[in-house]
Coordinates of N, CA and C in Angstrom, one line a residue:
X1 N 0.8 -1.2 0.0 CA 0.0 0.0 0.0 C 0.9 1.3 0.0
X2 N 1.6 0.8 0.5 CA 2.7 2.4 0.8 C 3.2 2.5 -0.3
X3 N 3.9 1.9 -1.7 CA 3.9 1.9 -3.4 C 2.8 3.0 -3.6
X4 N 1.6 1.9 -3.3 CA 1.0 2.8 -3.8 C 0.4 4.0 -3.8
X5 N 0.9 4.4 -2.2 CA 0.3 5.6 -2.4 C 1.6 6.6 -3.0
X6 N 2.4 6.0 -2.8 CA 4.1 7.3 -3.4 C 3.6 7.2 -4.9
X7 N 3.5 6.7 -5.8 CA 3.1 6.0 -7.2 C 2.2 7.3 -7.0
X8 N 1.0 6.9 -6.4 CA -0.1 7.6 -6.9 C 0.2 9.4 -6.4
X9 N 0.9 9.4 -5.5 CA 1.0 11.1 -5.4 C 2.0 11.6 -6.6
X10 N 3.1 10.7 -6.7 CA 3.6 11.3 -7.6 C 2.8 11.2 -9.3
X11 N 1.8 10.4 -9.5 CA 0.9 10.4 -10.7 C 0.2 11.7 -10.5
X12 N -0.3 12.3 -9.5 CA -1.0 13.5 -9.4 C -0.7 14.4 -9.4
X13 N 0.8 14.5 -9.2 CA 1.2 15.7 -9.0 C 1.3 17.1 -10.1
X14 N 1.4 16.5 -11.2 CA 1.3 17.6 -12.3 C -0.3 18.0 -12.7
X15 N -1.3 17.6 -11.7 CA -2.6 17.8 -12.2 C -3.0 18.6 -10.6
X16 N -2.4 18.0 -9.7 CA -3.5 18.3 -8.2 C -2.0 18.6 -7.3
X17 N -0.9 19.4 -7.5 CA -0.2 19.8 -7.2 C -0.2 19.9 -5.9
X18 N -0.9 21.1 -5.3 CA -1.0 20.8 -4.1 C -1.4 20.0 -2.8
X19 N -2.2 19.0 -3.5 CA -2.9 18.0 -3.3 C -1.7 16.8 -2.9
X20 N -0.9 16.5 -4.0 CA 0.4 15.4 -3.9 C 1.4 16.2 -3.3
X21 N 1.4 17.5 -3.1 CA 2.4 17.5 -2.0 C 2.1 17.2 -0.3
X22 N 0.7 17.4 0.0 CA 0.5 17.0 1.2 C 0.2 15.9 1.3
X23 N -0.3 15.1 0.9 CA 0.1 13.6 0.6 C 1.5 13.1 1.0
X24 N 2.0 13.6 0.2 CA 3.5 13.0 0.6 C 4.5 13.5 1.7
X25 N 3.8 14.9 2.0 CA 4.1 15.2 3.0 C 3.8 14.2 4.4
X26 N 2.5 13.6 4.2 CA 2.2 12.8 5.3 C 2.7 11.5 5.5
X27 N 3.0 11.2 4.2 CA 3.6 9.6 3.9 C 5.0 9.2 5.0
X28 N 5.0 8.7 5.7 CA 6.0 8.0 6.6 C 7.4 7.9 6.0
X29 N 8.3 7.7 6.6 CA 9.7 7.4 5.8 C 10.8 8.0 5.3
X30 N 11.8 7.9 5.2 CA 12.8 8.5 4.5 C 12.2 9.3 3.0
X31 N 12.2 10.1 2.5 CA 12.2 10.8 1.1 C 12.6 11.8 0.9
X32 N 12.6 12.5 -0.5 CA 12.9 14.0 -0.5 C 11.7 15.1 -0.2
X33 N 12.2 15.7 0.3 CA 11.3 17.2 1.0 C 9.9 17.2 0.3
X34 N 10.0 17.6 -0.9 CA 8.5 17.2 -1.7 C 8.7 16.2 -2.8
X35 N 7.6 15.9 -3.4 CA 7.1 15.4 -4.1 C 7.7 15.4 -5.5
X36 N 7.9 16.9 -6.3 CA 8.4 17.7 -7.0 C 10.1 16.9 -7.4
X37 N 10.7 16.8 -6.0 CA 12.3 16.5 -6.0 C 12.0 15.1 -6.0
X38 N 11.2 14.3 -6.2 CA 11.1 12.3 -6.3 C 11.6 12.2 -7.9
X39 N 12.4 11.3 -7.9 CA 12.3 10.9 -9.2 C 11.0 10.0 -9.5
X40 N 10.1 9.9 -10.8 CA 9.0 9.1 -11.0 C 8.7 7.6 -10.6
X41 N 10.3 7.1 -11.2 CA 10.2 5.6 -11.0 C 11.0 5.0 -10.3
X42 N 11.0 5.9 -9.0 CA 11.7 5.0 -7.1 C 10.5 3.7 -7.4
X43 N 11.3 2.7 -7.2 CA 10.7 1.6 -6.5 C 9.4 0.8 -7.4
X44 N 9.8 1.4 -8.7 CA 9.1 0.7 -9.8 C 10.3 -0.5 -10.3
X45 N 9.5 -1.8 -10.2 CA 10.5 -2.9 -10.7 C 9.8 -3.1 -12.1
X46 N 10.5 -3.7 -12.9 CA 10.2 -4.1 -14.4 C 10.2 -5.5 -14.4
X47 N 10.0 -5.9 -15.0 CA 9.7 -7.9 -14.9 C 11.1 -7.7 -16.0
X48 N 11.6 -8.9 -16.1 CA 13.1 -9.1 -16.4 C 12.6 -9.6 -17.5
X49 N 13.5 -9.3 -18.5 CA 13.1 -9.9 -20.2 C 13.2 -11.0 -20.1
X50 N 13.8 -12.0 -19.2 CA 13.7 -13.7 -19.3 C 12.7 -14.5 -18.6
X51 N 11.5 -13.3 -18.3 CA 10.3 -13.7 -17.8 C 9.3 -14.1 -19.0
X52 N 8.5 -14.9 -18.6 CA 7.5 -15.0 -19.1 C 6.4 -14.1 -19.4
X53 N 6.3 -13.2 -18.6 CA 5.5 -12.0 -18.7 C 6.1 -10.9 -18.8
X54 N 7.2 -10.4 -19.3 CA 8.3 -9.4 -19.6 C 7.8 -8.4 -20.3
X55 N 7.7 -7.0 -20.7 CA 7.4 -6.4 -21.6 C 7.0 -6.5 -22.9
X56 N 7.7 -7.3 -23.6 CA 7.1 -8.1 -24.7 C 6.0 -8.2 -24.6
X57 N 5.5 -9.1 -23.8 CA 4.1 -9.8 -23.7 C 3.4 -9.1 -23.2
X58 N 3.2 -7.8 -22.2 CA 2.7 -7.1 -21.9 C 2.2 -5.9 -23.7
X59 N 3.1 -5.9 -23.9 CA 3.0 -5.0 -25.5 C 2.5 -5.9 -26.3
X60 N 2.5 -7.0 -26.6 CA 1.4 -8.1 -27.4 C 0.0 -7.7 -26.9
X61 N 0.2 -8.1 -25.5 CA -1.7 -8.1 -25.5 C -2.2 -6.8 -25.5
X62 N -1.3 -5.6 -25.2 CA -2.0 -4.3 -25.6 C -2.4 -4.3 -27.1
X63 N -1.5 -5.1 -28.3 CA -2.0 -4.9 -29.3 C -3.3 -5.4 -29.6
X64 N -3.2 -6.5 -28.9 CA -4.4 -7.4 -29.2 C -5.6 -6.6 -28.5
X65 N -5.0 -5.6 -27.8 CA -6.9 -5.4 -27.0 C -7.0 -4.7 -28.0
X66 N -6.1 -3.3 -28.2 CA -6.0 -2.3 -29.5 C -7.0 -2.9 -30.9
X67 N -6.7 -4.3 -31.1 CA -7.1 -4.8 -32.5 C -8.9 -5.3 -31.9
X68 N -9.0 -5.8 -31.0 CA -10.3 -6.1 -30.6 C -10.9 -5.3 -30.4
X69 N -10.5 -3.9 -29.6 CA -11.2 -2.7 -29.8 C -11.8 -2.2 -30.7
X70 N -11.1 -2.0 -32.0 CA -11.2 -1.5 -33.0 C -12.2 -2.2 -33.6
X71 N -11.8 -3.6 -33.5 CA -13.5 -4.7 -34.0 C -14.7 -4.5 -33.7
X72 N -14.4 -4.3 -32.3 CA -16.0 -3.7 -31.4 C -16.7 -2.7 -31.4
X73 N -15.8 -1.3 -32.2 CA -16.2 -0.2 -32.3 C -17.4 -0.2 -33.7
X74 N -16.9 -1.0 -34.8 CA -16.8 -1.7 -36.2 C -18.3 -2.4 -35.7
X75 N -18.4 -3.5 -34.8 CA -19.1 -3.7 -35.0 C -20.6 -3.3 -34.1
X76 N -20.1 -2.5 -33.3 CA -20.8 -1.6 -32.1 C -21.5 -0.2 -33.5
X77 N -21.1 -0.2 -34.6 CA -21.6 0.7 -35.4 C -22.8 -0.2 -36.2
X78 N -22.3 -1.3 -36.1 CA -23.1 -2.2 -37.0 C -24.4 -2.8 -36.9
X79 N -24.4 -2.3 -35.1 CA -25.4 -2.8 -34.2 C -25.7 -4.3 -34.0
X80 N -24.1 -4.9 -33.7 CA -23.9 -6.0 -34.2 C -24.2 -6.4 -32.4
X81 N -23.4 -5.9 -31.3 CA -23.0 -5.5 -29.6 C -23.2 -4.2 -29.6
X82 N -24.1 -4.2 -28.1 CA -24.2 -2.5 -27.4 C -22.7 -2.3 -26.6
X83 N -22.5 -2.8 -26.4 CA -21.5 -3.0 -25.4 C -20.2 -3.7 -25.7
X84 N -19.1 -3.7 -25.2 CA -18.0 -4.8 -24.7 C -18.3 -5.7 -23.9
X85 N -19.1 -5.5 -22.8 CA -19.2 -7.2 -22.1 C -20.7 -7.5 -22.2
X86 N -21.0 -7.3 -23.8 CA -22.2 -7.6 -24.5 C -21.8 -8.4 -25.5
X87 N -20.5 -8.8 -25.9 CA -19.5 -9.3 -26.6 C -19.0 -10.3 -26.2
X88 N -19.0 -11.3 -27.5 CA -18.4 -12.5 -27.1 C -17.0 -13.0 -28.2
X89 N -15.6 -13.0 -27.7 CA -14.9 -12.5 -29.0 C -14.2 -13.8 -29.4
X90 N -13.9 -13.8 -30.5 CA -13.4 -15.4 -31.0 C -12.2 -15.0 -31.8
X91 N -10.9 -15.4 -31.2 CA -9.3 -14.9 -31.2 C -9.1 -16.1 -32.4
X92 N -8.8 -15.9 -33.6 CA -8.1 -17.0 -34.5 C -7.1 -16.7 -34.8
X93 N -5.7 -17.6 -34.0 CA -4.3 -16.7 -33.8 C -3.2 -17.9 -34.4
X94 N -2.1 -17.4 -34.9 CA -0.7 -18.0 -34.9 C -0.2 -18.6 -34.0
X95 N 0.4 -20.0 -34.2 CA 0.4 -20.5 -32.6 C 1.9 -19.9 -31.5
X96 N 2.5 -18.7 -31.7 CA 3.1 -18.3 -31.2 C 2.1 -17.2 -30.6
X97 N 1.4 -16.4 -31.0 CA 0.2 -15.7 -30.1 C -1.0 -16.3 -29.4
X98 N -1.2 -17.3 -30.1 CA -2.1 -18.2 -29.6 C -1.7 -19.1 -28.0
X99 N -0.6 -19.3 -28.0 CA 0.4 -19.6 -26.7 C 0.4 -18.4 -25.5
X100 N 0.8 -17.2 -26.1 CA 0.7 -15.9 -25.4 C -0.5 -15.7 -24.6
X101 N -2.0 -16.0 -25.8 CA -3.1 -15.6 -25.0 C -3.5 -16.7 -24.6
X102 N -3.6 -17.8 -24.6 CA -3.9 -18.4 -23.9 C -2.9 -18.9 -22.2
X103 N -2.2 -18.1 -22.2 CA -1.4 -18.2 -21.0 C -2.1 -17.6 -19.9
X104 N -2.8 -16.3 -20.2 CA -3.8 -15.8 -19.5 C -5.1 -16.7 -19.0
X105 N -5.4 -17.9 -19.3 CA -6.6 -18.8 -18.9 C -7.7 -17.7 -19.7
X106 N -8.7 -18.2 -18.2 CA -10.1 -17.1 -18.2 C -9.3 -15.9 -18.1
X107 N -8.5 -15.3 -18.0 CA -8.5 -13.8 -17.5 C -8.5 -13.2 -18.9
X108 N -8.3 -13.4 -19.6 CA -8.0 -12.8 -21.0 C -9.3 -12.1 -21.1
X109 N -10.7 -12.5 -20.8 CA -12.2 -11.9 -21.1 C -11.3 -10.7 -20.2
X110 N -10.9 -10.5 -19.1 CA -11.2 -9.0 -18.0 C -9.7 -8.7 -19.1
X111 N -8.9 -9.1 -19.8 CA -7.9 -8.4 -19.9 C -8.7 -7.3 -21.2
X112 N -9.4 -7.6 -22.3 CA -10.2 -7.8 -23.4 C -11.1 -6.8 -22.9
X113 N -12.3 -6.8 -22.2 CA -13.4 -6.5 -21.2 C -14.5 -7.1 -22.1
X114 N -14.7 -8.3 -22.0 CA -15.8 -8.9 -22.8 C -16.0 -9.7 -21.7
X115 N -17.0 -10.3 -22.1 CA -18.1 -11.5 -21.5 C -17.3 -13.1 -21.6
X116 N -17.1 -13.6 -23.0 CA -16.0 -14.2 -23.1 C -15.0 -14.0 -24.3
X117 N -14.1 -14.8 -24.2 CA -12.4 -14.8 -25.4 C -12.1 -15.9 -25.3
X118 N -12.8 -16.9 -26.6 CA -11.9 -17.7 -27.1 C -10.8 -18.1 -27.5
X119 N -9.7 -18.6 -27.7 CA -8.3 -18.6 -28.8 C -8.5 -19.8 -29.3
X120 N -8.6 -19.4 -30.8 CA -8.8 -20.8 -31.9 C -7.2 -20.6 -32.7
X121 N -7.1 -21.5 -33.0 CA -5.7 -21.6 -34.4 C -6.2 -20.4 -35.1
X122 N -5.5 -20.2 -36.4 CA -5.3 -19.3 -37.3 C -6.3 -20.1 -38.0
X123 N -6.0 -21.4 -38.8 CA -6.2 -21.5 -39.7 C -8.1 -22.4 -39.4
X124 N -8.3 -22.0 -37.8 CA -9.5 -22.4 -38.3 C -10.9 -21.4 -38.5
X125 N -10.4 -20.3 -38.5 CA -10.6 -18.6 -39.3 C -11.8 -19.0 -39.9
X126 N -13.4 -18.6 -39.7 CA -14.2 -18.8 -40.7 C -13.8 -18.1 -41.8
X127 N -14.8 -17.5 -42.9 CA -14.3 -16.9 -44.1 C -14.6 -15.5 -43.8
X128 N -15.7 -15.3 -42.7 CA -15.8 -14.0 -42.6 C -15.6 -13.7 -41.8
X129 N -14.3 -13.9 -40.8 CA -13.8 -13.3 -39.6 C -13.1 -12.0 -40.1
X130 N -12.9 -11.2 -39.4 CA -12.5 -9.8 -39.6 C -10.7 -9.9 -39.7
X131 N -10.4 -9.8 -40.6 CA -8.6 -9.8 -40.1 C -8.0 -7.9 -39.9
X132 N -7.0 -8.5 -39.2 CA -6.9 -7.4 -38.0 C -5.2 -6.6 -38.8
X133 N -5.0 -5.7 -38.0 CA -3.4 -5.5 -38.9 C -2.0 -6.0 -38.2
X134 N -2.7 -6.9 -37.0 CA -1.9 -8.0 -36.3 C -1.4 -9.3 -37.4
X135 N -0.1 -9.1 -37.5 CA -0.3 -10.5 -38.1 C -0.3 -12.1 -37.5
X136 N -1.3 -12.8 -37.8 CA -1.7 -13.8 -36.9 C -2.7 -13.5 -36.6
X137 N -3.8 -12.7 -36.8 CA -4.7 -12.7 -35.9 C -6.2 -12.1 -36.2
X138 N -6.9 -13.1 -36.7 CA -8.3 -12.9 -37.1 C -9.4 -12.4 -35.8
X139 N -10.4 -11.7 -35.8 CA -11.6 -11.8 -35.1 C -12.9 -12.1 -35.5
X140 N -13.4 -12.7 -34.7 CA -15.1 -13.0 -34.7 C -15.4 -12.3 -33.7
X141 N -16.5 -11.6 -33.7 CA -17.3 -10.4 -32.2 C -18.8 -11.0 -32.8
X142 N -19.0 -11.6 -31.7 CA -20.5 -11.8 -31.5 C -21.1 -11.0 -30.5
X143 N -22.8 -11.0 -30.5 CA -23.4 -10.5 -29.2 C -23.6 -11.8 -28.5
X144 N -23.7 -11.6 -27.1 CA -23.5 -12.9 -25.8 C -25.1 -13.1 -26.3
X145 N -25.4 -14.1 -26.1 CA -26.7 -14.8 -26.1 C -27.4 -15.5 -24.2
X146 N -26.4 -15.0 -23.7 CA -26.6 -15.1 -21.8 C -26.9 -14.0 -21.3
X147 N -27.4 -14.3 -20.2 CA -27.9 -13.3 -19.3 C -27.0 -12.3 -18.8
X148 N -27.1 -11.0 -18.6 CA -26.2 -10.5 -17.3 C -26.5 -10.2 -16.4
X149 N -25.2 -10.7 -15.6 CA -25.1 -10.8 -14.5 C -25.5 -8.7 -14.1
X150 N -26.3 -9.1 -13.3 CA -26.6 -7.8 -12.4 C -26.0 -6.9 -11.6
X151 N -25.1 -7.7 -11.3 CA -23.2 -7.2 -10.2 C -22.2 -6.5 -11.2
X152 N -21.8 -7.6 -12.2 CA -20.6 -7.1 -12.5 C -21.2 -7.0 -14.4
X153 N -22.1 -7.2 -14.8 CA -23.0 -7.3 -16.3 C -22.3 -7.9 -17.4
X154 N -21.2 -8.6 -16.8 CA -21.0 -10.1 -17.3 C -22.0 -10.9 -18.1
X155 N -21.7 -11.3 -19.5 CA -23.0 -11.9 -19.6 C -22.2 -13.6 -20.1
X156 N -23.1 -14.5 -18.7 CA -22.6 -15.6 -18.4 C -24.0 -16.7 -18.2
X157 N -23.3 -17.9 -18.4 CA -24.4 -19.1 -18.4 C -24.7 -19.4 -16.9
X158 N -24.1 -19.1 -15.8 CA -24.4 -19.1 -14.7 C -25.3 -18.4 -13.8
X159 N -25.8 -17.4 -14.5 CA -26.5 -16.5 -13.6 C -27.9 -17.3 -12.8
X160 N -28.2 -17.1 -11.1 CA -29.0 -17.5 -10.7 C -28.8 -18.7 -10.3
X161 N -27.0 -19.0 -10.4 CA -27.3 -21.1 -10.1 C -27.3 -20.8 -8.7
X162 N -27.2 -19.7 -7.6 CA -27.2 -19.8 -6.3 C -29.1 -19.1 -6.1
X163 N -29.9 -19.8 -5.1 CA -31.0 -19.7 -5.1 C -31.2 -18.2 -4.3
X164 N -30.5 -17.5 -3.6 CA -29.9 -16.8 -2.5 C -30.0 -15.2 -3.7
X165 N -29.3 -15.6 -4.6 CA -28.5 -14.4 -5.1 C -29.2 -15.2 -7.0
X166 N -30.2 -15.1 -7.2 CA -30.9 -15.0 -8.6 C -30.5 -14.2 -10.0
X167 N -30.2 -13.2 -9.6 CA -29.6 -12.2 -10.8 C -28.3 -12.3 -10.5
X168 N -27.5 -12.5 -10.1 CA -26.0 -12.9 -10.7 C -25.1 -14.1 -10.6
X169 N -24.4 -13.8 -11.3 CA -23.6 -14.9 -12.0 C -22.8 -15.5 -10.8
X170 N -22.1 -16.6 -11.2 CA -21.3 -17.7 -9.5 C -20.3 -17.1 -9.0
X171 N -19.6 -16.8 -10.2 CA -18.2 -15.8 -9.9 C -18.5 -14.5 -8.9
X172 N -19.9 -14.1 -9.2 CA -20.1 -12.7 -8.0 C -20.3 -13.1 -6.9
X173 N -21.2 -14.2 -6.6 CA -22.0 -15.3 -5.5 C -20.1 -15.6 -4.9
X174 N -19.5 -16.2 -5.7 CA -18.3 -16.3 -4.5 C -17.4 -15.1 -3.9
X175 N -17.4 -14.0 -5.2 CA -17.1 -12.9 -4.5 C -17.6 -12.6 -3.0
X176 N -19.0 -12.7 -3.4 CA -20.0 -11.7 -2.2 C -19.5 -13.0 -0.5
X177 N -20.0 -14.3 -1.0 CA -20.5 -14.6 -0.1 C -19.6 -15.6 0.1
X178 N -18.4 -15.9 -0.8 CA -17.0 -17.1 -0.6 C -15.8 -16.0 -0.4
X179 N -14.9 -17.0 -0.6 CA -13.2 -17.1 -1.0 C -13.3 -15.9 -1.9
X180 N -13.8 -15.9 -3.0 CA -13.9 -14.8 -3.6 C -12.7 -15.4 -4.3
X181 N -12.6 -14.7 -5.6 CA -11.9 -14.8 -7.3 C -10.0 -14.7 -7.3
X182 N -9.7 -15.8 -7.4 CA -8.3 -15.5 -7.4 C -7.9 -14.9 -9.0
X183 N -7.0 -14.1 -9.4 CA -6.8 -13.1 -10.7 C -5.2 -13.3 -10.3
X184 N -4.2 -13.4 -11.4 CA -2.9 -13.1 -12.1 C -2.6 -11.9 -12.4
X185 N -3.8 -11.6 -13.4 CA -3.1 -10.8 -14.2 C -4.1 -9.4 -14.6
X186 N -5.1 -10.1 -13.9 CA -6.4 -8.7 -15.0 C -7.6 -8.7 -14.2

């Protein structure tokens, strides 16, 4: 918590000036006098390029949301989806990106912000998937044909399996009332 609040005073500072200096004025600890005299990135680590999650792969799946976005907008004109997690998106990738995103599991829908995200091969591409200016990488954007969930408007095949909690989906039901959702990455 203490990252984050240094991170976030110093993110404010050029907008709410006075604001991130008292802030950090209050913050505990060794630092410099104000906010102003921090350098940006104390105590920001980088994931090491011989990680599996290294910058690379963080800059992949920004493209790929970039490219799914752009789909959604395309077909959000089309009146194809009102929404993004009214969207159900079907990834037809190279199996070097296809490895990438599916490394993500489920999380890829919250990385995306859809309902669900498939990853199919390349080549099993219908004829009218949208190709993207990724290379490797076709889309399908459908509208979800499921309910949404009323918590988080997920639209999922689960909604209502708890008798307790009717309008939303299991994943919220364990939120609210379990263990609640373990997440990696999104």
């Amino acid at each position: 918590m203490h990252h984050v609040l240094e991170m976030f005073s110093r993110m404010i500072a050029p907008i709410l000036s006075f604001t991130a200096d008292e802030i950090w004025g209050a913050i505990p600890g060794d630092r410099p006098l104000s906010v102003f005299l921090s350098d940006f990135g104390d105590g920001v680590e980088r994931f090491a390029e011989s990680t599996t999650q290294n910058d690379a792969f963080w800059r992949t799946l920004i493209d790929v949301k970039n490219a799914v976005n752009k789909e959604l907008e395309i077909q959000r004109a089309a009146k194809v989806v009102n929404a993004n997690l009214s969207a159900e998106v079907d990834l037809y990738c190279a199996p070097e990106l296809a490895a990438t995103l599916e490394s993500l599991g489920a999380e890829l829908r919250f990385v995306l912000i859809n309902s669900r995200a498939t990853v199919h091969a390349l080549d099993a591409a219908p004829a009218d998937a949208a190709v993207t200016e990724l290379d490797g990488l076709k889309l399908k954007i459908a509208a979800s044909g499921e309910e949404k969930c009323e918590r988080c408007w997920h639209h999922t095949a689960d909604i209502g399996v708890d008798p307790v909690h009717p309008t939303i989906c299991k994943r919220c039901v364990d939120n609210i009332s379990g263990d609640g959702e373990v997440r990696h990455f999104a």
